Amino acid sequence: NPSQADCDQDGVGDACELLAGEQDINGNGVPDSCECIGDLFVDGQVNGADLGALLSQWGPATATTASDLNRDGWVDGNDLGLLLSGWGPCG
């Protein structure tokens, strides 16, 4: 489908990659391999600023809570683990 988004420009659309098993932890329709999940400030790195933001939003989350990285309704240890797994410069 040539009109389908293809974030990694490999000729296979994002939706097709997700159907084939690519991971999409935050459920936004973009394969995680094309995102820097823990980069809350979108500055190209996951660092202390992102960690501070996540910790400040700890607890119940709404649909717009940026730190709820896995979109399960909570900012908790699961989100902290996702953030820490991406620590450093974004690929």
C-alpha positions as protocol buffer text, in pm:
chain_id: "A"
residue {
  index: 1
  type: ASN
  ca { x: 0 y: 0 z: 0 }
}
residue {
  index: 2
  type: PRO
  ca { x: 198 y: 302 z: -123 }
}
residue {
  index: 3
  type: SER
  ca { x: -15 y: 548 z: 77 }
}
residue {
  index: 4
  type: GLN
  ca { x: 76 y: 379 z: 407 }
}
residue {
  index: 5
  type: ALA
  ca { x: 329 y: 546 z: 639 }
}
residue {
  index: 6
  type: ASP
  ca { x: 671 y: 378 z: 632 }
}
residue {
  index: 7
  type: CYS
  ca { x: 877 y: 528 z: 918 }
}
residue {
  index: 8
  type: ASP
  ca { x: 1194 y: 331 z: 843 }
}
residue {
  index: 9
  type: GLN
  ca { x: 1165 y: 364 z: 465 }
}
residue {
  index: 10
  type: ASP
  ca { x: 1213 y: -10 z: 409 }
}
residue {
  index: 11
  type: GLY
  ca { x: 928 y: -46 z: 160 }
}
residue {
  index: 12
  type: VAL
  ca { x: 699 y: -215 z: 414 }
}
residue {
  index: 13
  type: GLY
  ca { x: 431 y: 8 z: 565 }
}
residue {
  index: 14
  type: ASP
  ca { x: 411 y: 62 z: 938 }
}
residue {
  index: 15
  type: ALA
  ca { x: 68 y: -102 z: 970 }
}
residue {
  index: 16
  type: CYS
  ca { x: 195 y: -410 z: 786 }
}
residue {
  index: 17
  type: GLU
  ca { x: 504 y: -427 z: 1008 }
}
residue {
  index: 18
  type: LEU
  ca { x: 284 y: -409 z: 1318 }
}
residue {
  index: 19
  type: LEU
  ca { x: 61 y: -687 z: 1184 }
}
residue {
  index: 20
  type: ALA
  ca { x: 376 y: -892 z: 1125 }
}
residue {
  index: 21
  type: GLY
  ca { x: 475 y: -858 z: 1490 }
}
residue {
  index: 22
  type: GLU
  ca { x: 675 y: -537 z: 1525 }
}
residue {
  index: 23
  type: GLN
  ca { x: 637 y: -393 z: 1874 }
}
residue {
  index: 24
  type: ASP
  ca { x: 424 y: -83 z: 1943 }
}
residue {
  index: 25
  type: ILE
  ca { x: 431 y: -42 z: 2322 }
}
residue {
  index: 26
  type: ASN
  ca { x: 256 y: 295 z: 2325 }
}
residue {
  index: 27
  type: GLY
  ca { x: -9 y: 191 z: 2070 }
}
residue {
  index: 28
  type: ASN
  ca { x: 37 y: 490 z: 1843 }
}
residue {
  index: 29
  type: GLY
  ca { x: 62 y: 291 z: 1520 }
}
residue {
  index: 30
  type: VAL
  ca { x: 434 y: 357 z: 1476 }
}
residue {
  index: 31
  type: PRO
  ca { x: 679 y: 68 z: 1528 }
}
residue {
  index: 32
  type: ASP
  ca { x: 890 y: 125 z: 1839 }
}
residue {
  index: 33
  type: SER
  ca { x: 1205 y: 80 z: 1632 }
}
residue {
  index: 34
  type: CYS
  ca { x: 1127 y: 419 z: 1473 }
}
residue {
  index: 35
  type: GLU
  ca { x: 1074 y: 601 z: 1802 }
}
residue {
  index: 36
  type: CYS
  ca { x: 1269 y: 701 z: 2106 }
}
residue {
  index: 37
  type: ILE
  ca { x: 1004 y: 596 z: 2358 }
}
residue {
  index: 38
  type: GLY
  ca { x: 1150 y: 759 z: 2673 }
}
residue {
  index: 39
  type: ASP
  ca { x: 1240 y: 1092 z: 2510 }
}
residue {
  index: 40
  type: LEU
  ca { x: 960 y: 1293 z: 2670 }
}
residue {
  index: 41
  type: PHE
  ca { x: 1111 y: 1628 z: 2571 }
}
residue {
  index: 42
  type: VAL
  ca { x: 1180 y: 1514 z: 2211 }
}
residue {
  index: 43
  type: ASP
  ca { x: 1534 y: 1650 z: 2230 }
}
residue {
  index: 44
  type: GLY
  ca { x: 1708 y: 1343 z: 2091 }
}
residue {
  index: 45
  type: GLN
  ca { x: 1807 y: 1183 z: 2419 }
}
residue {
  index: 46
  type: VAL
  ca { x: 1662 y: 1004 z: 2718 }
}
residue {
  index: 47
  type: ASN
  ca { x: 1819 y: 1162 z: 3025 }
}
residue {
  index: 48
  type: GLY
  ca { x: 1758 y: 1303 z: 3372 }
}
residue {
  index: 49
  type: ALA
  ca { x: 1505 y: 1558 z: 3246 }
}
residue {
  index: 50
  type: ASP
  ca { x: 1289 y: 1277 z: 3109 }
}
residue {
  index: 51
  type: LEU
  ca { x: 1334 y: 1077 z: 3429 }
}
residue {
  index: 52
  type: GLY
  ca { x: 1229 y: 1376 z: 3639 }
}
residue {
  index: 53
  type: ALA
  ca { x: 919 y: 1429 z: 3425 }
}
residue {
  index: 54
  type: LEU
  ca { x: 823 y: 1065 z: 3456 }
}
residue {
  index: 55
  type: LEU
  ca { x: 868 y: 1063 z: 3834 }
}
residue {
  index: 56
  type: SER
  ca { x: 665 y: 1384 z: 3869 }
}
residue {
  index: 57
  type: GLN
  ca { x: 370 y: 1217 z: 3696 }
}
residue {
  index: 58
  type: TRP
  ca { x: 390 y: 892 z: 3898 }
}
residue {
  index: 59
  type: GLY
  ca { x: 51 y: 731 z: 3964 }
}
residue {
  index: 60
  type: PRO
  ca { x: -279 y: 730 z: 3778 }
}
residue {
  index: 61
  type: ALA
  ca { x: -260 y: 868 z: 3425 }
}
residue {
  index: 62
  type: THR
  ca { x: -498 y: 1014 z: 3170 }
}
residue {
  index: 63
  type: ALA
  ca { x: -489 y: 962 z: 2795 }
}
residue {
  index: 64
  type: THR
  ca { x: -267 y: 1271 z: 2764 }
}
residue {
  index: 65
  type: THR
  ca { x: -11 y: 1186 z: 3034 }
}
residue {
  index: 66
  type: ALA
  ca { x: 315 y: 1177 z: 2838 }
}
residue {
  index: 67
  type: SER
  ca { x: 498 y: 966 z: 3096 }
}
residue {
  index: 68
  type: ASP
  ca { x: 251 y: 676 z: 3062 }
}
residue {
  index: 69
  type: LEU
  ca { x: 479 y: 524 z: 2801 }
}
residue {
  index: 70
  type: ASN
  ca { x: 289 y: 197 z: 2763 }
}
residue {
  index: 71
  type: ARG
  ca { x: -54 y: 363 z: 2778 }
}
residue {
  index: 72
  type: ASP
  ca { x: -193 y: 138 z: 3052 }
}
residue {
  index: 73
  type: GLY
  ca { x: -341 y: 421 z: 3260 }
}
residue {
  index: 74
  type: TRP
  ca { x: -56 y: 432 z: 3513 }
}
residue {
  index: 75
  type: VAL
  ca { x: 286 y: 590 z: 3535 }
}
residue {
  index: 76
  type: ASP
  ca { x: 469 y: 320 z: 3725 }
}
residue {
  index: 77
  type: GLY
  ca { x: 762 y: 81 z: 3726 }
}
residue {
  index: 78
  type: ASN
  ca { x: 675 y: -49 z: 3381 }
}
residue {
  index: 79
  type: ASP
  ca { x: 713 y: 299 z: 3235 }
}
residue {
  index: 80
  type: LEU
  ca { x: 1030 y: 358 z: 3435 }
}
residue {
  index: 81
  type: GLY
  ca { x: 1176 y: 38 z: 3289 }
}
residue {
  index: 82
  type: LEU
  ca { x: 1090 y: 150 z: 2935 }
}
residue {
  index: 83
  type: LEU
  ca { x: 1250 y: 488 z: 2994 }
}
residue {
  index: 84
  type: LEU
  ca { x: 1567 y: 340 z: 3143 }
}
residue {
  index: 85
  type: SER
  ca { x: 1597 y: 85 z: 2860 }
}
residue {
  index: 86
  type: GLY
  ca { x: 1626 y: 374 z: 2616 }
}
residue {
  index: 87
  type: TRP
  ca { x: 1869 y: 577 z: 2828 }
}
residue {
  index: 88
  type: GLY
  ca { x: 2115 y: 787 z: 2628 }
}
residue {
  index: 89
  type: PRO
  ca { x: 2110 y: 936 z: 2279 }
}
residue {
  index: 90
  type: CYS
  ca { x: 1826 y: 830 z: 2052 }
}
residue {
  index: 91
  type: GLY
  ca { x: 1924 y: 611 z: 1761 }
}
